[in-house]
């Protein structure tokens, strides 16, 4: 592949990774809002089912994100093996960005599952 094609593929994968995070965040807020609105109309069993499905979807999102990252790294490796320059990356930004993504994902998933596990409180 040419330098242009490899660079385009790598940058497309960055956009895909961002879209995956955005979709997961939207799904997380959708679950939170739906369960909050449903309130005590959701049985304990249904809450567990939603928590199980949400956990599975979150694990799938994480696995797909890692898969996309690995593809991106493979394209970038092919760039350098072909004698081309790698895509410029600032490590001083890359590390905090990835740590923030990890924090948002873990805190969001754990917080959502915990919210789903907490029975609704009756109105006073």
CSV table of C-alpha atoms in Angstrom, one decimal:
chain,number,residue,atom,x,y,z
A,1,UNK,CA,0.0,0.0,0.0
A,2,UNK,CA,1.1,3.6,-0.5
A,3,UNK,CA,1.9,6.0,2.3
A,4,UNK,CA,-1.3,7.9,1.6
A,5,UNK,CA,-3.5,4.7,1.8
A,6,UNK,CA,-1.8,3.5,5.1
A,7,UNK,CA,-2.1,7.0,6.6
A,8,UNK,CA,-5.7,7.3,5.6
A,9,UNK,CA,-6.5,3.9,7.0
A,10,UNK,CA,-4.9,4.7,10.3
A,11,UNK,CA,-6.7,8.1,10.6
A,12,UNK,CA,-10.0,6.4,9.7
A,13,UNK,CA,-9.4,4.0,12.5
A,14,UNK,CA,-8.9,6.9,14.9
A,15,UNK,CA,-12.3,8.2,13.9
A,16,UNK,CA,-13.8,4.7,14.3
A,17,UNK,CA,-12.4,4.6,17.8
A,18,UNK,CA,-13.9,7.9,18.7
A,19,UNK,CA,-17.2,6.8,17.3
A,20,UNK,CA,-17.1,3.7,19.3
A,21,UNK,CA,-16.5,5.6,22.5
A,22,UNK,CA,-19.3,8.1,21.6
A,23,UNK,CA,-21.8,5.2,21.0
A,24,UNK,CA,-20.9,3.5,24.3
A,25,UNK,CA,-21.4,6.8,26.1
A,26,UNK,CA,-24.8,7.4,24.5
A,27,UNK,CA,-25.8,3.8,25.3
A,28,UNK,CA,-24.7,4.3,28.9
A,29,UNK,CA,-26.8,7.4,29.3
A,30,UNK,CA,-29.8,5.8,27.5
A,31,UNK,CA,-29.7,2.9,30.0
A,32,UNK,CA,-29.4,5.2,33.0
A,33,UNK,CA,-32.3,7.4,31.9
A,34,UNK,CA,-34.5,4.5,30.9
A,35,UNK,CA,-34.0,2.7,34.2
A,36,UNK,CA,-34.4,5.9,36.2
A,37,UNK,CA,-37.7,6.7,34.4
A,38,UNK,CA,-39.0,3.2,34.8
A,39,UNK,CA,-38.1,3.3,38.5
A,40,UNK,CA,-39.9,0.8,40.6
A,41,UNK,CA,-41.8,-0.7,37.6
A,42,UNK,CA,-38.7,-2.7,36.8
A,43,UNK,CA,-38.5,-5.9,38.8
A,44,UNK,CA,-35.3,-7.1,40.4
A,45,UNK,CA,-35.0,-9.8,37.7
A,46,UNK,CA,-35.4,-7.3,34.9
A,47,UNK,CA,-32.8,-5.0,36.4
A,48,UNK,CA,-30.4,-7.9,36.6
A,49,UNK,CA,-31.1,-8.7,32.9
A,50,UNK,CA,-30.5,-5.1,31.9
A,51,UNK,CA,-27.3,-5.1,34.0
A,52,UNK,CA,-26.1,-8.3,32.3
A,53,UNK,CA,-26.9,-7.0,28.8
A,54,UNK,CA,-25.2,-3.7,29.6
A,55,UNK,CA,-22.1,-5.4,30.9
A,56,UNK,CA,-21.9,-7.6,27.8
A,57,UNK,CA,-22.4,-4.6,25.6
A,58,UNK,CA,-19.7,-2.7,27.5
A,59,UNK,CA,-17.2,-5.7,27.2
A,60,UNK,CA,-18.0,-5.9,23.5
A,61,UNK,CA,-17.4,-2.2,23.1
A,62,UNK,CA,-14.0,-2.5,25.0
A,63,UNK,CA,-12.9,-5.5,22.9
A,64,UNK,CA,-13.8,-3.8,19.6
A,65,UNK,CA,-12.0,-0.6,20.7
A,66,UNK,CA,-8.8,-2.6,21.5
A,67,UNK,CA,-9.2,-4.5,18.2
A,68,UNK,CA,-9.4,-1.2,16.3
A,69,UNK,CA,-6.4,0.1,18.2
A,70,UNK,CA,-4.4,-3.0,17.3
A,71,UNK,CA,-5.3,-2.6,13.6
A,72,UNK,CA,-4.3,1.0,13.8
A,73,UNK,CA,-0.9,0.1,15.2
A,74,UNK,CA,-0.5,-2.6,12.5
A,75,UNK,CA,-1.1,0.0,9.8
A,76,UNK,CA,1.4,2.4,11.4
A,77,UNK,CA,4.0,-0.4,11.6
A,78,UNK,CA,3.5,-1.1,7.9
A,79,UNK,CA,4.1,2.6,7.3
A,80,UNK,CA,7.5,2.5,9.0
A,81,UNK,CA,8.4,-0.9,7.5
A,82,UNK,CA,7.7,0.6,4.1
A,83,UNK,CA,10.2,3.4,4.8
A,84,UNK,CA,7.6,6.1,5.4
A,85,UNK,CA,7.3,8.4,8.4
A,86,UNK,CA,4.9,7.4,11.1
A,87,UNK,CA,1.9,9.6,12.0
A,88,UNK,CA,3.2,12.3,14.3
A,89,UNK,CA,2.0,11.5,17.9
A,90,UNK,CA,2.6,13.5,21.0
A,91,UNK,CA,3.2,11.1,23.8
A,92,UNK,CA,2.6,13.9,26.4
A,93,UNK,CA,-1.0,14.0,25.0
A,94,UNK,CA,-1.5,10.3,24.1
A,95,UNK,CA,-0.9,9.0,27.6
A,96,UNK,CA,-3.4,11.3,29.4
A,97,UNK,CA,-6.0,10.8,26.6
A,98,UNK,CA,-5.8,7.1,26.9
A,99,UNK,CA,-5.9,7.2,30.7
A,100,UNK,CA,-9.0,9.4,30.6
A,101,UNK,CA,-10.7,7.1,28.1
A,102,UNK,CA,-9.9,4.2,30.4
A,103,UNK,CA,-11.2,6.1,33.5
A,104,UNK,CA,-14.4,7.2,31.7
A,105,UNK,CA,-15.1,3.6,30.5
A,106,UNK,CA,-14.4,1.9,33.8
A,107,UNK,CA,-16.1,4.5,36.0
A,108,UNK,CA,-19.0,4.7,33.7
A,109,UNK,CA,-19.5,0.9,33.4
A,110,UNK,CA,-19.0,0.3,37.1
A,111,UNK,CA,-21.3,3.2,38.1
A,112,UNK,CA,-24.0,2.1,35.7
A,113,UNK,CA,-24.0,-1.5,36.9
A,114,UNK,CA,-24.0,-0.3,40.5
A,115,UNK,CA,-27.0,2.0,39.7
A,116,UNK,CA,-28.8,-0.9,38.1
A,117,UNK,CA,-28.1,-3.1,41.2
A,118,UNK,CA,-29.5,-0.5,43.6
A,119,UNK,CA,-33.3,-1.0,44.1
A,120,UNK,CA,-35.3,2.2,43.6
A,121,UNK,CA,-36.3,4.1,46.6
A,122,UNK,CA,-39.9,4.7,47.3
A,123,UNK,CA,-41.2,8.3,47.1
A,124,UNK,CA,-41.6,9.9,50.5
